[in-house]
mmCIF file with all atom_site columns, C-alpha atoms in Angstrom:
data_model
loop_
_atom_site.group_PDB
_atom_site.id
_atom_site.type_symbol
_atom_site.label_atom_id
_atom_site.label_alt_id
_atom_site.label_comp_id
_atom_site.label_asym_id
_atom_site.label_entity_id
_atom_site.label_seq_id
_atom_site.pdbx_PDB_ins_code
_atom_site.Cartn_x
_atom_site.Cartn_y
_atom_site.Cartn_z
_atom_site.occupancy
_atom_site.B_iso_or_equiv
_atom_site.pdbx_formal_charge
_atom_site.auth_seq_id
_atom_site.auth_comp_id
_atom_site.auth_asym_id
_atom_site.auth_atom_id
_atom_site.pdbx_PDB_model_num
ATOM 1   C CA . MET A 1 1   ? -31.845 -79.377 27.860 1.00 38.00 ? 1   MET A CA 1
ATOM 2   C CA . HIS A 1 2   ? -28.144 -79.277 27.035 1.00 39.00 ? 2   HIS A CA 1
ATOM 3   C CA . ASP A 1 3   ? -25.894 -77.589 29.602 1.00 43.00 ? 3   ASP A CA 1
ATOM 4   C CA . LYS A 1 4   ? -24.845 -74.989 26.408 1.00 48.00 ? 4   LYS A CA 1
ATOM 5   C CA . VAL A 1 5   ? -27.093 -73.641 23.937 1.00 39.00 ? 5   VAL A CA 1
ATOM 6   C CA . LYS A 1 6   ? -24.363 -71.616 21.396 1.00 48.00 ? 6   LYS A CA 1
ATOM 7   C CA . GLY A 1 7   ? -22.429 -71.190 24.491 1.00 53.00 ? 7   GLY A CA 1
ATOM 8   C CA . VAL A 1 8   ? -24.751 -70.159 27.085 1.00 55.00 ? 8   VAL A CA 1
ATOM 9   C CA . THR A 1 9   ? -24.955 -72.198 30.209 1.00 60.00 ? 9   THR A CA 1
ATOM 10  C CA . ALA A 1 10  ? -28.533 -72.678 31.886 1.00 62.00 ? 10  ALA A CA 1
ATOM 11  C CA . GLN A 1 11  ? -26.659 -70.311 34.936 1.00 59.00 ? 11  GLN A CA 1
ATOM 12  C CA . ASP A 1 12  ? -26.359 -67.668 32.448 1.00 57.00 ? 12  ASP A CA 1
ATOM 13  C CA . LEU A 1 13  ? -29.863 -68.114 31.745 1.00 51.00 ? 13  LEU A CA 1
ATOM 14  C CA . LYS A 1 14  ? -30.666 -67.718 35.069 1.00 63.00 ? 14  LYS A CA 1
ATOM 15  C CA . GLY A 1 15  ? -28.629 -64.488 36.058 1.00 78.00 ? 15  GLY A CA 1
ATOM 16  C CA . PRO A 1 16  ? -26.346 -64.729 39.117 1.00 91.00 ? 16  PRO A CA 1
ATOM 17  C CA . ASP A 1 17  ? -26.562 -66.610 41.951 1.00 93.00 ? 17  ASP A CA 1
ATOM 18  C CA . ARG A 1 18  ? -26.756 -65.464 45.372 1.00 94.00 ? 18  ARG A CA 1
ATOM 19  C CA . LEU A 1 19  ? -23.078 -65.740 45.982 1.00 96.00 ? 19  LEU A CA 1
ATOM 20  C CA . GLU A 1 20  ? -22.251 -63.823 42.923 1.00 96.00 ? 20  GLU A CA 1
ATOM 21  C CA . ARG A 1 21  ? -24.525 -61.188 43.814 1.00 97.00 ? 21  ARG A CA 1
ATOM 22  C CA . THR A 1 22  ? -22.972 -60.877 47.330 1.00 97.00 ? 22  THR A CA 1
ATOM 23  C CA . LEU A 1 23  ? -19.540 -61.119 45.821 1.00 98.00 ? 23  LEU A CA 1
ATOM 24  C CA . GLY A 1 24  ? -20.610 -58.079 43.444 1.00 98.00 ? 24  GLY A CA 1
ATOM 25  C CA . PHE A 1 25  ? -22.081 -56.167 46.039 1.00 98.00 ? 25  PHE A CA 1
ATOM 26  C CA . LEU A 1 26  ? -18.975 -56.716 48.219 1.00 98.00 ? 26  LEU A CA 1
ATOM 27  C CA . SER A 1 27  ? -16.577 -55.852 45.912 1.00 98.00 ? 27  SER A CA 1
ATOM 28  C CA . LEU A 1 28  ? -18.498 -52.389 45.500 1.00 98.00 ? 28  LEU A CA 1
ATOM 29  C CA . VAL A 1 29  ? -18.290 -51.633 49.240 1.00 97.00 ? 29  VAL A CA 1
ATOM 30  C CA . MET A 1 30  ? -14.566 -52.484 48.761 1.00 97.00 ? 30  MET A CA 1
ATOM 31  C CA . LEU A 1 31  ? -13.812 -49.999 45.875 1.00 97.00 ? 31  LEU A CA 1
ATOM 32  C CA . ALA A 1 32  ? -15.839 -47.433 47.979 1.00 97.00 ? 32  ALA A CA 1
ATOM 33  C CA . VAL A 1 33  ? -13.978 -47.899 51.179 1.00 96.00 ? 33  VAL A CA 1
ATOM 34  C CA . ILE A 1 34  ? -10.634 -47.986 49.223 1.00 96.00 ? 34  ILE A CA 1
ATOM 35  C CA . VAL A 1 35  ? -11.343 -44.453 47.399 1.00 97.00 ? 35  VAL A CA 1
ATOM 36  C CA . THR A 1 36  ? -12.856 -43.149 50.312 1.00 96.00 ? 36  THR A CA 1
ATOM 37  C CA . ALA A 1 37  ? -9.182  -44.034 51.992 1.00 96.00 ? 37  ALA A CA 1
ATOM 38  C CA . VAL A 1 38  ? -7.473  -42.590 48.958 1.00 96.00 ? 38  VAL A CA 1
ATOM 39  C CA . PHE A 1 39  ? -9.342  -39.186 49.169 1.00 96.00 ? 39  PHE A CA 1
ATOM 40  C CA . ARG A 1 40  ? -8.967  -39.050 53.076 1.00 95.00 ? 40  ARG A CA 1
ATOM 41  C CA . GLY A 1 41  ? -4.971  -39.401 52.563 1.00 95.00 ? 41  GLY A CA 1
ATOM 42  C CA . ARG A 1 42  ? -4.488  -36.838 49.692 1.00 95.00 ? 42  ARG A CA 1
ATOM 43  C CA . GLU A 1 43  ? -2.215  -34.625 51.652 1.00 95.00 ? 43  GLU A CA 1
ATOM 44  C CA . GLU A 1 44  ? 0.205   -37.414 51.253 1.00 94.00 ? 44  GLU A CA 1
ATOM 45  C CA . TRP A 1 45  ? -0.067  -38.081 47.581 1.00 95.00 ? 45  TRP A CA 1
ATOM 46  C CA . ALA A 1 46  ? 3.043   -36.722 46.737 1.00 95.00 ? 46  ALA A CA 1
ATOM 47  C CA . ARG A 1 47  ? 5.251   -38.626 48.887 1.00 95.00 ? 47  ARG A CA 1
ATOM 48  C CA . ILE A 1 48  ? 3.566   -42.067 47.885 1.00 94.00 ? 48  ILE A CA 1
ATOM 49  C CA . ALA A 1 49  ? 6.003   -44.657 45.068 1.00 93.00 ? 49  ALA A CA 1
ATOM 50  C CA . ALA A 1 50  ? 4.455   -44.811 41.364 1.00 95.00 ? 50  ALA A CA 1
ATOM 51  C CA . ILE A 1 51  ? 4.459   -48.657 42.195 1.00 94.00 ? 51  ILE A CA 1
ATOM 52  C CA . VAL A 1 52  ? 1.937   -48.026 45.188 1.00 94.00 ? 52  VAL A CA 1
ATOM 53  C CA . TRP A 1 53  ? -0.291  -45.701 42.708 1.00 97.00 ? 53  TRP A CA 1
ATOM 54  C CA . PHE A 1 54  ? 0.085   -48.403 39.832 1.00 97.00 ? 54  PHE A CA 1
ATOM 55  C CA . HIS A 1 55  ? -0.839  -51.063 42.502 1.00 96.00 ? 55  HIS A CA 1
ATOM 56  C CA . LEU A 1 56  ? -3.942  -48.948 43.840 1.00 96.00 ? 56  LEU A CA 1
ATOM 57  C CA . ALA A 1 57  ? -5.137  -48.481 39.988 1.00 97.00 ? 57  ALA A CA 1
ATOM 58  C CA . THR A 1 58  ? -4.970  -52.360 39.242 1.00 97.00 ? 58  THR A CA 1
ATOM 59  C CA . MET A 1 59  ? -6.459  -53.180 42.174 1.00 96.00 ? 59  MET A CA 1
ATOM 60  C CA . LEU A 1 60  ? -9.213  -50.481 41.457 1.00 97.00 ? 60  LEU A CA 1
ATOM 61  C CA . THR A 1 61  ? -9.994  -51.523 37.920 1.00 98.00 ? 61  THR A CA 1
ATOM 62  C CA . ALA A 1 62  ? -10.084 -55.291 39.253 1.00 98.00 ? 62  ALA A CA 1
ATOM 63  C CA . LEU A 1 63  ? -12.672 -54.459 41.812 1.00 98.00 ? 63  LEU A CA 1
ATOM 64  C CA . ALA A 1 64  ? -14.633 -52.452 39.465 1.00 98.00 ? 64  ALA A CA 1
ATOM 65  C CA . LEU A 1 65  ? -14.968 -55.036 36.697 1.00 98.00 ? 65  LEU A CA 1
ATOM 66  C CA . THR A 1 66  ? -15.925 -57.241 39.354 1.00 98.00 ? 66  THR A CA 1
ATOM 67  C CA . PRO A 1 67  ? -19.575 -56.743 39.802 1.00 98.00 ? 67  PRO A CA 1
ATOM 68  C CA . VAL A 1 68  ? -20.212 -56.145 36.134 1.00 97.00 ? 68  VAL A CA 1
ATOM 69  C CA . LEU A 1 69  ? -18.343 -59.553 35.275 1.00 97.00 ? 69  LEU A CA 1
ATOM 70  C CA . LEU A 1 70  ? -20.709 -61.163 37.847 1.00 96.00 ? 70  LEU A CA 1
ATOM 71  C CA . TRP A 1 71  ? -23.961 -59.487 37.387 1.00 96.00 ? 71  TRP A CA 1
ATOM 72  C CA . ARG A 1 72  ? -24.098 -59.156 33.173 1.00 93.00 ? 72  ARG A CA 1
ATOM 73  C CA . ARG A 1 73  ? -24.852 -61.852 30.669 1.00 90.00 ? 73  ARG A CA 1
ATOM 74  C CA . ARG A 1 74  ? -21.735 -64.196 30.424 1.00 89.00 ? 74  ARG A CA 1
ATOM 75  C CA . GLY A 1 75  ? -20.054 -65.931 27.502 1.00 87.00 ? 75  GLY A CA 1
ATOM 76  C CA . ASP A 1 76  ? -20.485 -63.245 24.731 1.00 91.00 ? 76  ASP A CA 1
ATOM 77  C CA . ALA A 1 77  ? -17.523 -60.856 23.335 1.00 93.00 ? 77  ALA A CA 1
ATOM 78  C CA . ARG A 1 78  ? -17.876 -58.386 26.195 1.00 96.00 ? 78  ARG A CA 1
ATOM 79  C CA . HIS A 1 79  ? -17.585 -60.837 29.129 1.00 95.00 ? 79  HIS A CA 1
ATOM 80  C CA . ARG A 1 80  ? -14.889 -62.235 27.467 1.00 95.00 ? 80  ARG A CA 1
ATOM 81  C CA . VAL A 1 81  ? -13.165 -58.751 26.697 1.00 97.00 ? 81  VAL A CA 1
ATOM 82  C CA . LEU A 1 82  ? -14.025 -57.685 30.079 1.00 97.00 ? 82  LEU A CA 1
ATOM 83  C CA . GLY A 1 83  ? -12.840 -60.792 31.870 1.00 97.00 ? 83  GLY A CA 1
ATOM 84  C CA . TYR A 1 84  ? -9.079  -60.189 29.924 1.00 98.00 ? 84  TYR A CA 1
ATOM 85  C CA . VAL A 1 85  ? -9.050  -56.758 31.374 1.00 98.00 ? 85  VAL A CA 1
ATOM 86  C CA . TRP A 1 86  ? -10.077 -58.111 34.910 1.00 98.00 ? 86  TRP A CA 1
ATOM 87  C CA . SER A 1 87  ? -7.701  -60.849 34.431 1.00 98.00 ? 87  SER A CA 1
ATOM 88  C CA . ALA A 1 88  ? -4.908  -58.463 33.533 1.00 98.00 ? 88  ALA A CA 1
ATOM 89  C CA . ALA A 1 89  ? -5.289  -56.096 36.520 1.00 98.00 ? 89  ALA A CA 1
ATOM 90  C CA . MET A 1 90  ? -5.133  -59.277 38.621 1.00 97.00 ? 90  MET A CA 1
ATOM 91  C CA . MET A 1 91  ? -2.189  -60.331 37.613 1.00 97.00 ? 91  MET A CA 1
ATOM 92  C CA . ALA A 1 92  ? -0.115  -56.924 37.251 1.00 97.00 ? 92  ALA A CA 1
ATOM 93  C CA . THR A 1 93  ? -1.663  -56.629 40.670 1.00 96.00 ? 93  THR A CA 1
ATOM 94  C CA . ALA A 1 94  ? -0.151  -59.746 42.171 1.00 95.00 ? 94  ALA A CA 1
ATOM 95  C CA . ILE A 1 95  ? 3.001   -58.632 40.008 1.00 95.00 ? 95  ILE A CA 1
ATOM 96  C CA . ASP A 1 96  ? 3.424   -55.399 41.498 1.00 94.00 ? 96  ASP A CA 1
ATOM 97  C CA . SER A 1 97  ? 2.618   -56.039 44.672 1.00 90.00 ? 97  SER A CA 1
ATOM 98  C CA . LEU A 1 98  ? 6.106   -58.001 44.911 1.00 89.00 ? 98  LEU A CA 1
ATOM 99  C CA . PHE A 1 99  ? 7.613   -54.818 44.436 1.00 88.00 ? 99  PHE A CA 1
ATOM 100 C CA . ILE A 1 100 ? 5.909   -53.377 47.478 1.00 85.00 ? 100 ILE A CA 1
ATOM 101 C CA . ARG A 1 101 ? 7.344   -54.447 50.920 1.00 73.00 ? 101 ARG A CA 1
ATOM 102 C CA . GLY A 1 102 ? 6.974   -53.317 54.267 1.00 65.00 ? 102 GLY A CA 1
ATOM 103 C CA . ASN A 1 103 ? 9.364   -50.715 56.259 1.00 62.00 ? 103 ASN A CA 1
ATOM 104 C CA . ASN A 1 104 ? 11.823  -53.682 56.885 1.00 68.00 ? 104 ASN A CA 1
ATOM 105 C CA . GLY A 1 105 ? 11.999  -54.583 53.380 1.00 64.00 ? 105 GLY A CA 1
ATOM 106 C CA . HIS A 1 106 ? 10.491  -57.804 53.715 1.00 67.00 ? 106 HIS A CA 1
ATOM 107 C CA . PHE A 1 107 ? 7.888   -59.791 52.112 1.00 69.00 ? 107 PHE A CA 1
ATOM 108 C CA . SER A 1 108 ? 4.301   -60.294 54.356 1.00 71.00 ? 108 SER A CA 1
ATOM 109 C CA . VAL A 1 109 ? 2.068   -62.998 54.298 1.00 72.00 ? 109 VAL A CA 1
ATOM 110 C CA . ILE A 1 110 ? 0.089   -61.100 51.823 1.00 77.00 ? 110 ILE A CA 1
ATOM 111 C CA . HIS A 1 111 ? 2.651   -61.880 49.454 1.00 77.00 ? 111 HIS A CA 1
ATOM 112 C CA . VAL A 1 112 ? 1.456   -65.292 49.435 1.00 82.00 ? 112 VAL A CA 1
ATOM 113 C CA . LEU A 1 113 ? -1.349  -64.385 48.011 1.00 87.00 ? 113 LEU A CA 1
ATOM 114 C CA . SER A 1 114 ? 0.140   -62.701 45.193 1.00 91.00 ? 114 SER A CA 1
ATOM 115 C CA . VAL A 1 115 ? 1.582   -65.945 44.055 1.00 91.00 ? 115 VAL A CA 1
ATOM 116 C CA . PHE A 1 116 ? -1.946  -67.344 44.356 1.00 93.00 ? 116 PHE A CA 1
ATOM 117 C CA . VAL A 1 117 ? -3.098  -64.729 41.796 1.00 95.00 ? 117 VAL A CA 1
ATOM 118 C CA . LEU A 1 118 ? 0.011   -65.811 39.566 1.00 96.00 ? 118 LEU A CA 1
ATOM 119 C CA . VAL A 1 119 ? -1.023  -69.396 39.600 1.00 96.00 ? 119 VAL A CA 1
ATOM 120 C CA . MET A 1 120 ? -4.908  -69.186 39.249 1.00 97.00 ? 120 MET A CA 1
ATOM 121 C CA . VAL A 1 121 ? -5.475  -66.436 36.809 1.00 98.00 ? 121 VAL A CA 1
ATOM 122 C CA . PRO A 1 122 ? -3.629  -68.714 33.974 1.00 98.00 ? 122 PRO A CA 1
ATOM 123 C CA . VAL A 1 123 ? -6.059  -71.524 35.451 1.00 97.00 ? 123 VAL A CA 1
ATOM 124 C CA . LEU A 1 124 ? -9.174  -69.171 35.469 1.00 96.00 ? 124 LEU A CA 1
ATOM 125 C CA . VAL A 1 125 ? -8.298  -68.213 31.750 1.00 97.00 ? 125 VAL A CA 1
ATOM 126 C CA . LEU A 1 126 ? -7.489  -71.602 30.463 1.00 97.00 ? 126 LEU A CA 1
ATOM 127 C CA . ALA A 1 127 ? -10.532 -73.062 32.271 1.00 96.00 ? 127 ALA A CA 1
ATOM 128 C CA . ALA A 1 128 ? -12.901 -70.537 30.397 1.00 95.00 ? 128 ALA A CA 1
ATOM 129 C CA . ARG A 1 129 ? -11.028 -70.557 27.182 1.00 94.00 ? 129 ARG A CA 1
ATOM 130 C CA . SER A 1 130 ? -11.709 -74.815 27.395 1.00 95.00 ? 130 SER A CA 1
ATOM 131 C CA . HIS A 1 131 ? -15.623 -74.311 28.121 1.00 92.00 ? 131 HIS A CA 1
ATOM 132 C CA . ARG A 1 132 ? -14.980 -75.709 31.667 1.00 94.00 ? 132 ARG A CA 1
ATOM 133 C CA . VAL A 1 133 ? -17.607 -73.513 33.028 1.00 92.00 ? 133 VAL A CA 1
ATOM 134 C CA . GLY A 1 134 ? -17.529 -75.123 36.506 1.00 92.00 ? 134 GLY A CA 1
ATOM 135 C CA . ARG A 1 135 ? -13.687 -74.773 36.940 1.00 95.00 ? 135 ARG A CA 1
ATOM 136 C CA . HIS A 1 136 ? -13.838 -71.150 35.347 1.00 95.00 ? 136 HIS A CA 1
ATOM 137 C CA . ARG A 1 137 ? -16.716 -70.064 38.350 1.00 94.00 ? 137 ARG A CA 1
ATOM 138 C CA . ARG A 1 138 ? -15.316 -71.757 41.058 1.00 95.00 ? 138 ARG A CA 1
ATOM 139 C CA . THR A 1 139 ? -11.559 -69.776 40.130 1.00 97.00 ? 139 THR A CA 1
ATOM 140 C CA . VAL A 1 140 ? -13.393 -66.681 39.786 1.00 97.00 ? 140 VAL A CA 1
ATOM 141 C CA . ARG A 1 141 ? -15.160 -67.061 42.953 1.00 97.00 ? 141 ARG A CA 1
ATOM 142 C CA . GLY A 1 142 ? -12.013 -67.891 45.100 1.00 96.00 ? 142 GLY A CA 1
ATOM 143 C CA . LEU A 1 143 ? -9.900  -65.027 43.272 1.00 97.00 ? 143 LEU A CA 1
ATOM 144 C CA . ILE A 1 144 ? -12.632 -62.467 44.439 1.00 97.00 ? 144 ILE A CA 1
ATOM 145 C CA . ILE A 1 145 ? -12.882 -63.931 47.833 1.00 96.00 ? 145 ILE A CA 1
ATOM 146 C CA . GLY A 1 146 ? -8.973  -64.357 48.340 1.00 93.00 ? 146 GLY A CA 1
ATOM 147 C CA . ALA A 1 147 ? -7.173  -61.808 46.509 1.00 92.00 ? 147 ALA A CA 1
ATOM 148 C CA . LEU A 1 148 ? -9.645  -58.833 46.200 1.00 94.00 ? 148 LEU A CA 1
ATOM 149 C CA . LEU A 1 149 ? -12.001 -59.175 49.684 1.00 95.00 ? 149 LEU A CA 1
ATOM 150 C CA . VAL A 1 150 ? -9.741  -60.416 52.202 1.00 92.00 ? 150 VAL A CA 1
ATOM 151 C CA . ALA A 1 151 ? -6.393  -59.179 50.808 1.00 89.00 ? 151 ALA A CA 1
ATOM 152 C CA . GLY A 1 152 ? -8.440  -55.842 50.523 1.00 89.00 ? 152 GLY A CA 1
ATOM 153 C CA . PHE A 1 153 ? -9.543  -55.873 54.152 1.00 90.00 ? 153 PHE A CA 1
ATOM 154 C CA . PHE A 1 154 ? -6.025  -56.782 55.172 1.00 86.00 ? 154 PHE A CA 1
ATOM 155 C CA . THR A 1 155 ? -4.678  -53.637 53.611 1.00 85.00 ? 155 THR A CA 1
ATOM 156 C CA . PHE A 1 156 ? -6.396  -51.666 56.323 1.00 87.00 ? 156 PHE A CA 1
ATOM 157 C CA . PRO A 1 157 ? -5.036  -52.889 59.795 1.00 84.00 ? 157 PRO A CA 1
ATOM 158 C CA . PHE A 1 158 ? -1.743  -53.104 61.277 1.00 73.00 ? 158 PHE A CA 1
ATOM 159 C CA . GLY A 1 159 ? -0.621  -49.454 60.203 1.00 78.00 ? 159 GLY A CA 1
ATOM 160 C CA . ARG A 1 160 ? -0.938  -50.128 56.523 1.00 85.00 ? 160 ARG A CA 1
ATOM 161 C CA . LEU A 1 161 ? -0.982  -47.184 54.192 1.00 89.00 ? 161 LEU A CA 1
ATOM 162 C CA . LEU A 1 162 ? -4.739  -47.394 53.464 1.00 92.00 ? 162 LEU A CA 1
ATOM 163 C CA . GLY A 1 163 ? -5.668  -47.951 57.166 1.00 92.00 ? 163 GLY A CA 1
ATOM 164 C CA . HIS A 1 164 ? -3.426  -44.822 57.864 1.00 91.00 ? 164 HIS A CA 1
ATOM 165 C CA . TRP A 1 165 ? -5.448  -43.087 55.439 1.00 94.00 ? 165 TRP A CA 1
ATOM 166 C CA . LEU A 1 166 ? -8.960  -44.303 56.636 1.00 92.00 ? 166 LEU A CA 1
ATOM 167 C CA . PHE A 1 167 ? -8.540  -44.084 60.042 1.00 90.00 ? 167 PHE A CA 1
ATOM 168 C CA . GLY A 1 168 ? -6.094  -41.518 60.543 1.00 85.00 ? 168 GLY A CA 1
ATOM 169 C CA . ALA A 1 169 ? -4.193  -43.657 62.950 1.00 56.00 ? 169 ALA A CA 1
#
């Protein structure tokens, strides 16, 4: 059997694999934790800069779309449209993060991920457009693990805003 049948790969016909199911689930968990933190911090909302709200909105968009893209059929028009929205949200998150700095005004280690995203999202899109499914899938997984889940986890410790809101510390 050919690897592609009318634009659908054998993996698409099987549905999401274990890693994709896990990444989708972890994205939903991260989404729920961030939404909980945001609502717990509502007394401080008026003091938060617009760029931070934009950053939260773009990141939450990417997190919400992640399980949808991983769990549904791939290669169709809806997947492409949602994929472009996800990619735009990831790029916007990376760009706006460059304007969010610590109390000392310096970049933090987490900003390295912003550069990673700015490089890898175009790679992801070009791989999809050229039907390099394996490259596309590896890049998506890397971005989800590194830029959404790991970076998302590190928004909670070290006195960062979401950690302050979530834990009240």
